[in-house]
Short mmCIF file of C-alpha atoms and ligand atoms in Angstrom, two decimals:
data_model
loop_
_atom_site.label_atom_id
_atom_site.label_comp_id
_atom_site.label_asym_id
_atom_site.label_seq_id
_atom_site.Cartn_x
_atom_site.Cartn_y
_atom_site.Cartn_z
CA MET A 97 -11.55 -3.09 -14.27
CA GLU A 98 -10.81 -6.85 -14.35
CA LYS A 99 -10.29 -8.91 -11.21
CA ASN A 100 -6.66 -9.74 -12.24
CA GLU A 101 -5.78 -6.11 -12.90
CA ILE A 102 -3.44 -3.85 -11.00
CA LEU A 103 -3.55 -0.18 -12.01
CA VAL A 104 -0.49 1.81 -10.97
CA THR A 105 0.00 5.59 -11.05
CA TYR A 106 2.80 7.97 -9.82
CA GLY A 107 2.67 11.62 -9.01
CA LYS A 108 2.45 14.38 -6.53
CA ASP A 109 -1.41 15.32 -6.66
CA ILE A 110 -2.50 12.55 -4.31
CA ALA A 111 -6.20 13.45 -4.71
CA ALA A 112 -5.82 13.56 -8.52
CA MET A 113 -4.12 10.26 -8.49
CA ALA A 114 -6.90 8.64 -6.62
CA ILE A 115 -9.63 10.08 -9.04
CA ARG A 116 -7.62 8.82 -11.95
CA LEU A 117 -7.61 5.38 -10.54
CA ALA A 118 -11.19 5.41 -9.81
CA GLU A 119 -12.09 6.71 -13.24
CA GLU A 120 -9.74 4.19 -14.95
CA ALA A 121 -11.26 1.41 -12.91
CA ASN A 122 -14.69 2.68 -13.70
CA LEU A 123 -15.46 2.42 -10.08
CA ALA A 124 -19.10 3.71 -10.41
CA GLU A 125 -19.89 0.86 -12.59
CA LEU A 126 -18.25 -1.52 -10.06
CA ILE A 127 -20.41 -0.13 -7.33
CA GLY A 128 -23.72 -0.25 -9.37
CA ASP A 129 -26.77 0.98 -7.35
CA SER A 130 -26.36 4.49 -6.15
CA ASP A 131 -28.21 3.65 -2.93
CA LYS A 132 -25.38 1.45 -1.72
CA ARG A 133 -23.67 2.23 1.60
CA ILE A 134 -20.04 2.70 0.77
CA GLY A 135 -17.29 2.55 3.22
CA LEU A 136 -13.81 4.05 2.91
CA LYS A 137 -11.41 2.24 5.10
CA PRO A 138 -8.15 4.05 5.63
CA ASN A 139 -5.25 2.75 7.77
CA LEU A 140 -5.08 4.93 10.93
CA VAL A 141 -3.27 2.59 13.09
CA VAL A 142 -1.72 5.43 15.13
CA ALA A 143 -2.20 9.14 15.36
CA ARG A 144 0.68 10.16 13.11
CA PRO A 145 0.44 12.05 9.97
CA ALA A 146 0.75 10.23 6.60
CA PRO A 147 4.20 11.65 5.67
CA GLU A 148 5.60 9.57 8.62
CA GLY A 149 4.78 6.34 6.67
CA ALA A 150 2.15 4.77 8.99
CA THR A 151 -1.24 6.13 7.78
CA THR A 152 -3.23 6.71 4.70
CA HIS A 153 -2.94 10.22 3.04
CA PRO A 154 -6.49 11.82 3.66
CA GLU A 155 -6.07 13.18 0.09
CA ILE A 156 -6.74 9.65 -1.35
CA ALA A 157 -10.12 9.66 0.43
CA ALA A 158 -10.80 13.20 -0.59
CA GLY A 159 -10.27 12.33 -4.15
CA LEU A 160 -12.54 9.28 -3.91
CA ILE A 161 -15.22 11.13 -2.15
CA ALA A 162 -15.20 13.77 -4.70
CA TYR A 163 -15.41 11.15 -7.57
CA LEU A 164 -18.21 9.35 -5.73
CA LYS A 165 -20.21 12.41 -5.31
CA LYS A 166 -19.90 13.41 -8.81
CA ASN A 167 -21.13 10.07 -9.79
CA ASN A 168 -24.27 10.37 -7.38
CA PHE A 169 -23.06 8.19 -4.60
CA HIS A 170 -24.12 9.95 -1.32
CA ASN A 171 -24.36 7.18 1.14
CA LEU A 172 -20.67 7.41 2.29
CA VAL A 173 -18.96 6.65 5.48
CA LEU A 174 -15.22 6.75 6.61
CA ILE A 175 -14.70 3.69 8.98
CA GLU A 176 -11.52 2.78 10.99
CA GLY A 177 -10.27 1.58 14.60
CA ALA A 178 -6.67 2.40 15.46
CA TRP A 179 -4.50 -0.39 16.87
CA ALA A 180 -5.34 -1.89 20.27
CA GLY A 181 -5.15 0.59 22.95
CA ALA A 182 -4.74 3.67 20.85
CA SER A 183 -7.58 6.16 20.21
CA THR A 184 -9.07 6.37 16.72
CA ALA A 185 -10.63 9.70 17.70
CA GLU A 186 -7.20 11.20 18.14
CA ALA A 187 -5.93 9.48 14.78
CA PHE A 188 -8.95 11.02 12.97
CA THR A 189 -8.07 14.36 14.22
CA VAL A 190 -4.22 14.17 13.70
CA CYS A 191 -4.45 12.46 10.39
CA GLY A 192 -6.78 14.87 8.84
CA TYR A 193 -10.05 12.82 8.44
CA ARG A 194 -11.96 14.84 11.09
CA LYS A 195 -11.57 17.85 8.92
CA LEU A 196 -12.19 15.91 5.82
CA ALA A 197 -15.48 14.57 7.31
CA ARG A 198 -16.50 18.14 8.34
CA GLU A 199 -15.76 19.53 4.89
CA THR A 200 -17.47 16.70 2.94
CA GLY A 201 -20.43 15.81 5.37
CA VAL A 202 -19.19 12.11 5.24
CA GLU A 203 -19.77 10.21 8.56
CA LEU A 204 -16.87 9.09 10.59
CA ILE A 205 -17.12 5.76 12.28
CA ASP A 206 -14.92 4.66 15.07
CA THR A 207 -15.23 0.93 15.13
CA LYS A 208 -14.05 0.96 18.83
CA ASP A 209 -17.52 2.38 19.63
CA ASP A 210 -19.25 -0.49 17.91
CA LYS A 211 -21.21 -3.46 18.74
CA THR A 212 -19.91 -6.77 17.18
CA ARG A 213 -21.05 -10.01 15.73
CA SER A 214 -19.56 -13.39 15.67
CA CYS A 215 -18.83 -14.42 12.18
CA ASP A 216 -18.00 -17.72 10.68
CA CYS A 217 -14.98 -16.90 8.62
CA LYS A 218 -14.36 -20.16 6.83
CA GLY A 219 -13.83 -22.45 9.97
CA MET A 220 -12.72 -19.64 12.37
CA LYS A 221 -15.16 -17.56 14.50
CA ILE A 222 -14.19 -13.93 14.44
CA ASP A 223 -16.08 -10.99 16.01
CA ILE A 224 -16.55 -8.31 13.41
CA CYS A 225 -17.79 -4.64 14.08
CA GLU A 226 -21.40 -4.32 12.96
CA SER A 227 -20.81 -1.01 11.16
CA ALA A 228 -18.40 -2.76 8.81
CA LEU A 229 -20.97 -5.62 8.24
CA ALA A 230 -23.37 -3.10 7.33
CA ILE A 231 -21.41 -1.65 4.51
CA ASP A 232 -22.46 -2.71 0.83
CA PHE A 233 -19.40 -1.74 -0.87
CA MET A 234 -16.07 -1.43 0.96
CA ILE A 235 -13.13 0.62 -0.46
CA ASN A 236 -10.02 -0.61 1.37
CA LEU A 237 -7.30 2.32 1.55
CA PRO A 238 -4.18 0.44 3.00
CA VAL A 239 -0.67 1.95 3.29
CA MET A 240 1.78 -0.41 1.64
CA LYS A 241 4.45 -0.71 4.47
CA GLY A 242 6.54 -3.00 6.42
CA HIS A 243 5.62 -4.88 9.60
CA CYS A 244 7.92 -6.06 12.46
CA GLN A 245 6.08 -9.32 12.45
CA THR A 246 4.31 -10.02 9.36
CA LEU A 247 6.94 -8.12 7.23
CA LEU A 248 4.36 -6.59 5.03
CA THR A 249 0.93 -4.87 5.74
CA CYS A 250 -1.27 -3.85 2.88
CA ALA A 251 -4.86 -4.83 1.93
CA LEU A 252 -5.46 -8.00 3.80
CA LYS A 253 -4.05 -6.80 7.13
CA ASN A 254 -5.65 -3.46 6.86
CA ASN A 255 -9.01 -5.27 7.68
CA LYS A 256 -7.85 -5.57 11.27
CA GLY A 257 -9.42 -2.19 11.79
CA ILE A 258 -12.99 -3.55 11.55
CA ILE A 259 -12.55 -5.78 14.56
CA PRO A 260 -12.67 -4.97 18.21
CA ASP A 261 -9.63 -4.41 20.32
CA ARG A 262 -10.09 -7.81 22.03
CA GLU A 263 -10.07 -9.52 18.87
CA LYS A 264 -6.84 -7.60 17.72
CA ARG A 265 -5.18 -8.92 20.76
CA ARG A 266 -6.41 -12.51 20.22
CA PHE A 267 -5.10 -12.14 16.56
CA HIS A 268 -1.60 -11.43 18.05
CA SER A 269 -1.86 -14.28 20.27
CA LEU A 270 -2.53 -16.54 17.37
CA GLY A 271 0.38 -15.28 15.39
CA LEU A 272 -1.58 -13.12 12.87
CA THR A 273 -1.22 -15.34 9.77
CA LYS A 274 -4.13 -17.50 10.21
CA PRO A 275 -6.70 -14.99 11.56
CA ILE A 276 -5.79 -12.42 9.08
CA ALA A 277 -6.48 -14.79 6.17
CA HIS A 278 -9.61 -16.04 7.80
CA LEU A 279 -11.04 -12.47 8.42
CA ASN A 280 -10.76 -11.65 4.69
CA THR A 281 -13.15 -14.51 3.81
CA VAL A 282 -15.95 -12.32 5.40
CA ALA A 283 -14.35 -8.75 5.36
CA ARG A 284 -15.11 -6.75 2.15
CA ASN A 285 -12.46 -5.89 -0.34
CA ASP A 286 -14.59 -4.57 -3.05
CA PHE A 287 -12.14 -1.94 -4.53
CA ILE A 288 -8.59 -1.19 -3.04
CA VAL A 289 -6.59 1.85 -3.54
CA VAL A 290 -3.22 1.42 -2.06
CA ASP A 291 -1.23 4.33 -0.66
CA GLY A 292 2.34 3.57 -1.79
CA ILE A 293 3.33 7.28 -1.30
CA CYS A 294 5.88 6.73 1.39
CA GLY A 295 4.99 3.74 3.33
CA ASP A 296 7.41 2.74 6.13
CA LEU A 297 10.23 0.45 5.50
CA ASP A 298 9.93 -1.80 8.61
CA PHE A 299 7.16 -0.72 11.04
CA GLU A 300 3.46 -0.22 10.82
CA GLU A 301 3.64 2.72 13.15
CA GLY A 302 6.02 4.56 10.76
CA GLY A 303 9.19 6.50 11.26
CA ASN A 304 11.14 5.36 8.26
CA PRO A 305 9.22 6.55 5.30
CA VAL A 306 10.44 5.51 1.88
CA TYR A 307 9.12 7.96 -0.72
CA ALA A 308 7.87 6.21 -3.79
CA GLY A 309 5.14 8.66 -5.00
CA ARG A 310 3.09 5.66 -6.03
CA MET A 311 -0.65 4.61 -5.69
CA PHE A 312 -2.32 1.46 -7.07
CA ALA A 313 -5.68 0.00 -7.32
CA ALA A 314 -6.81 -3.69 -7.30
CA ARG A 315 -10.06 -5.62 -6.96
CA ASP A 316 -8.35 -8.72 -5.45
CA PRO A 317 -6.79 -8.25 -2.10
CA VAL A 318 -4.58 -11.41 -2.55
CA LEU A 319 -3.13 -10.28 -5.78
CA CYS A 320 -2.80 -6.73 -4.45
CA ASP A 321 -0.73 -8.01 -1.47
CA ALA A 322 1.24 -10.42 -3.54
CA TRP A 323 2.24 -7.52 -5.90
CA ALA A 324 2.93 -5.20 -3.04
CA ALA A 325 5.19 -7.83 -1.40
CA ALA A 326 7.27 -8.04 -4.74
CA GLN A 327 7.72 -4.20 -4.78
CA MET A 328 9.04 -4.48 -1.23
CA GLY A 329 11.67 -7.22 -2.12
CA TYR A 330 9.64 -10.25 -0.65
CA SER A 331 8.44 -13.42 -2.25
CA ILE A 332 4.84 -14.36 -1.49
CA SER A 333 6.34 -17.38 0.69
CA ASP A 334 7.83 -14.77 2.96
CA ILE A 335 4.21 -13.49 3.86
CA PRO A 336 2.35 -16.70 4.78
CA TYR A 337 -1.14 -15.00 5.26
CA ILE A 338 -1.18 -14.25 1.39
CA GLY A 339 -0.87 -17.97 0.47
CA LEU A 340 -3.31 -18.88 3.15
CA ALA A 341 -5.88 -16.40 2.12
CA GLU A 342 -5.50 -17.71 -1.49
CA LYS A 343 -6.23 -21.20 -0.15
CA LEU A 344 -9.28 -19.94 1.53
CA GLY A 345 -10.64 -18.53 -1.70
CA VAL A 346 -10.07 -14.89 -0.91
CA GLY A 347 -8.37 -14.32 -4.32
CA SER A 348 -5.43 -15.21 -6.41
CA ALA A 349 -1.66 -14.79 -5.69
CA ASP A 350 -0.69 -15.61 -9.21
CA LEU A 351 1.28 -12.64 -10.28
CA ARG A 352 2.03 -14.29 -13.80
CA SER A 353 -1.58 -13.89 -14.67
CA ALA A 354 -1.81 -10.26 -13.29
CA LYS A 355 -2.30 -7.64 -15.77
CA VAL A 356 -0.32 -4.58 -14.50
CA ARG A 357 -1.28 -1.53 -16.20
CA GLU A 358 0.67 1.64 -15.61
CA LEU A 359 -1.35 4.81 -16.20
CA LYS A 360 0.38 7.59 -18.22
CA SER A 361 -0.24 10.97 -16.71
CA GLY A 362 0.17 13.18 -19.79
CA ILE A 363 3.41 13.91 -21.49
CA SER A 364 5.80 10.99 -21.39
CA MET A 365 9.32 11.98 -20.90
CA ALA A 366 10.63 8.70 -22.38
CA ASP A 367 9.32 5.45 -23.11
CA GLY A 368 7.79 3.80 -20.11
CA ILE A 369 8.19 6.75 -17.88
CA THR A 370 5.22 8.80 -16.47
CA ASP A 371 5.49 12.38 -15.42
CA GLY A 372 5.14 11.41 -11.98
CA MET A 373 7.88 8.88 -11.84
CA ALA A 374 10.13 11.38 -13.71
CA ASP A 375 9.40 13.97 -10.92
CA GLY A 376 12.32 12.24 -9.22
CA MET A 377 13.06 10.90 -5.79
CA ALA A 378 14.57 13.92 -4.08
CA ASP A 379 11.12 15.31 -3.98
CA GLY A 380 10.20 12.89 -1.15
CA ALA A 381 11.11 15.90 1.17
CA ALA A 382 8.84 18.23 -0.73
CA MET A 383 5.89 15.88 0.04
CA GLY A 384 6.74 16.31 3.74
CA SER A 385 8.23 12.75 3.86
CA ILE A 386 11.33 12.73 5.83
CA PRO A 387 13.50 9.58 5.74
CA GLY A 388 14.33 8.12 9.10
CA GLY A 389 17.79 6.89 10.07
CA LYS A 390 17.78 3.56 8.61
CA VAL A 391 16.81 4.76 5.00
CA ARG A 392 19.59 7.19 5.35
CA GLN A 393 21.98 4.56 6.34
CA LEU A 394 21.03 2.52 3.16
CA ALA A 395 21.06 5.52 0.89
CA ALA A 396 24.99 5.53 1.66
CA TYR A 397 25.16 2.38 -0.55
CA ILE A 398 23.53 4.23 -3.50
CA ALA A 399 24.81 6.69 -6.13
CA GLU A 400 21.70 8.42 -7.51
CA ASP A 401 21.38 10.74 -10.41
CA LYS A 402 17.78 11.90 -11.35
CA ALA A 403 16.37 8.70 -10.09
CA CYS A 404 12.52 8.25 -10.14
CA SER A 405 11.06 7.82 -6.84
CA ALA A 406 9.76 4.20 -7.32
CA CYS A 407 13.01 3.01 -8.66
CA TYR A 408 14.82 4.53 -5.71
CA ALA A 409 12.45 3.25 -3.30
CA SER A 410 12.70 -0.30 -4.88
CA LEU A 411 16.36 -0.16 -4.33
CA ILE A 412 15.92 1.02 -0.79
CA PHE A 413 13.63 -1.96 -0.10
CA ALA A 414 16.08 -4.39 -1.70
CA LEU A 415 19.14 -3.05 0.17
CA SER A 416 17.11 -3.48 3.49
CA HIS A 417 17.02 -7.17 2.95
CA LEU A 418 20.69 -7.54 2.77
CA SER A 419 22.68 -8.31 5.86
CA ARG A 420 25.27 -6.09 7.17
CA SER A 421 28.05 -8.38 5.90
CA GLU A 422 26.26 -8.61 2.60
CA LEU A 423 26.04 -4.95 2.24
CA GLY A 424 29.77 -4.70 3.16
CA ARG A 425 30.48 -7.13 0.20
CA LEU A 426 29.10 -4.79 -2.20
CA LYS A 427 32.06 -3.73 -4.37
CA GLU A 428 30.68 -0.35 -5.15
CA LYS A 429 27.71 1.91 -4.82
CA VAL A 430 24.64 0.97 -6.78
CA CYS A 431 23.73 3.47 -9.39
CA VAL A 432 20.10 4.41 -10.19
CA GLY A 433 18.67 7.22 -12.15
CA GLN A 434 17.97 8.73 -15.38
CA GLY A 435 21.32 10.67 -15.15
CA PHE A 436 23.09 7.25 -15.95
CA ARG A 437 21.41 6.90 -19.38
CA GLY A 438 24.01 6.18 -22.12
CA ARG A 439 26.68 5.94 -19.61
CA GLN A 440 28.89 3.06 -18.64
CA GLY A 441 29.55 1.91 -15.08
CA GLY A 442 29.74 -0.93 -12.61
CA ILE A 443 26.55 -1.90 -10.87
CA GLY A 444 23.11 -0.24 -11.70
CA VAL A 445 19.52 -0.82 -11.45
CA GLY A 446 16.67 0.11 -13.96
CA GLN A 447 16.91 0.42 -17.75
CA CYS A 448 18.77 3.74 -17.46
CA THR A 449 21.80 1.79 -16.44
CA ALA A 450 21.55 -0.57 -19.38
CA GLY A 451 25.04 0.41 -20.50
CA PHE A 452 26.65 -0.80 -17.12
CA THR A 453 28.65 -3.91 -16.68
CA ALA A 454 25.93 -5.29 -14.58
CA SER A 455 22.40 -3.91 -14.65
CA CYS A 456 19.13 -5.11 -13.27
CA PRO A 457 16.51 -4.45 -16.01
CA GLY A 458 13.08 -2.94 -15.53
CA CYS A 459 11.53 0.60 -15.34
CA PRO A 460 11.06 0.60 -12.46
CA PRO A 461 12.35 -2.86 -11.46
CA SER A 462 10.58 -4.47 -8.36
CA GLY A 463 12.39 -4.67 -5.07
CA ALA A 464 12.39 -8.49 -5.37
CA ASP A 465 14.15 -8.20 -8.92
CA ILE A 466 16.79 -5.86 -7.51
CA LEU A 467 17.38 -8.05 -4.42
CA ALA A 468 17.97 -11.09 -6.53
CA PHE A 469 20.22 -9.04 -8.78
CA LEU A 470 22.28 -7.57 -5.84
CA LYS A 471 22.65 -11.01 -4.34
CA SER A 472 24.20 -12.21 -7.64
CA GLN A 473 26.68 -9.31 -7.46
CA ILE A 474 27.94 -10.03 -3.87
S1 LIG B 237 14.87 2.91 -14.97
FE1 LIG B 237 14.31 3.77 -12.95
S2 LIG B 237 15.19 5.77 -12.99
FE2 LIG B 237 15.33 5.16 -15.20
S3 LIG B 237 13.42 5.98 -16.11
FE3 LIG B 237 12.86 3.82 -15.21
S4 LIG B 237 12.10 4.14 -13.30
FE4 LIG B 237 13.23 6.11 -13.78
#
């Protein structure tokens, strides 16, 4: 897998999706020496199960552990520290990681129990947990979700889990942007698998999951977060730590040079559609993801007919950026879904609504593209 690639997959079998991404990226070759100590770093910010939109699905780690063991990598650890004041031990239990560790024999490391070392992060001193610094190859497993201050949390911000609580508090006192960017000049991001199954719309602690059934892999955390921002309807300038991390040499935010490759998962139902995408958005409930009140309110502006999960999620993200008065100026409900193929109508998103008077192209379109389109219709 190249540094400028993003591999995307959709579906319901979360562990299988993670394995597919690892295989497609040729993760074993990226790691190299089988003696390396490999860390898997989920986001367990709070003790809430993954379907609530805050934490990484343990099936992703389970799939990757199975892949790694099959490829003779046995020096594996699961490493995380919950947000300041919360118990990682409780999160390990509630989020399914204690069970996973027991079943696989992989060590669980709570960074809150760790010693720290002061590191020079390109001009900013940051205390980092020693167990993280001892990792040879770090697999970052963030959730793509909203954040009340930084708007987005994904790969770069997920590394806050490898610093002690006192540093987490200092990060907040410094406004997050600068320290997050500097932290990632030292924190490892050797491979990233993003949990985009049902990340929260607004808050890192969950409660408003938006079911998208998506997972993607990257090697560049800056590019990864830039792409995630676009899916959630943001421009890179909305999330200043992405640009700052780029300036510090952490990676590239140039989406124009990114190679985004969508993995087909077997029988394609139509050009550009994977099985997983075609599974349909309504299945969010089947995955245990229960949309919160805000998502349900936004859904009132949508007419959906057999919409793929990712397309529907992009539309929800885009609608969430409109003010109440902008929402009120939408002339009609916005149509999305395969059921609109070949039909005529007013406002629609995705190639399935190409026959509409106004249609946002893409399959699925990004949240940013839909947002620009909706603003042009108001
Ligand atoms: S345009 Fe949207 S609903 Fe239609 S096939 Fe593509 S992703 Fe699915």
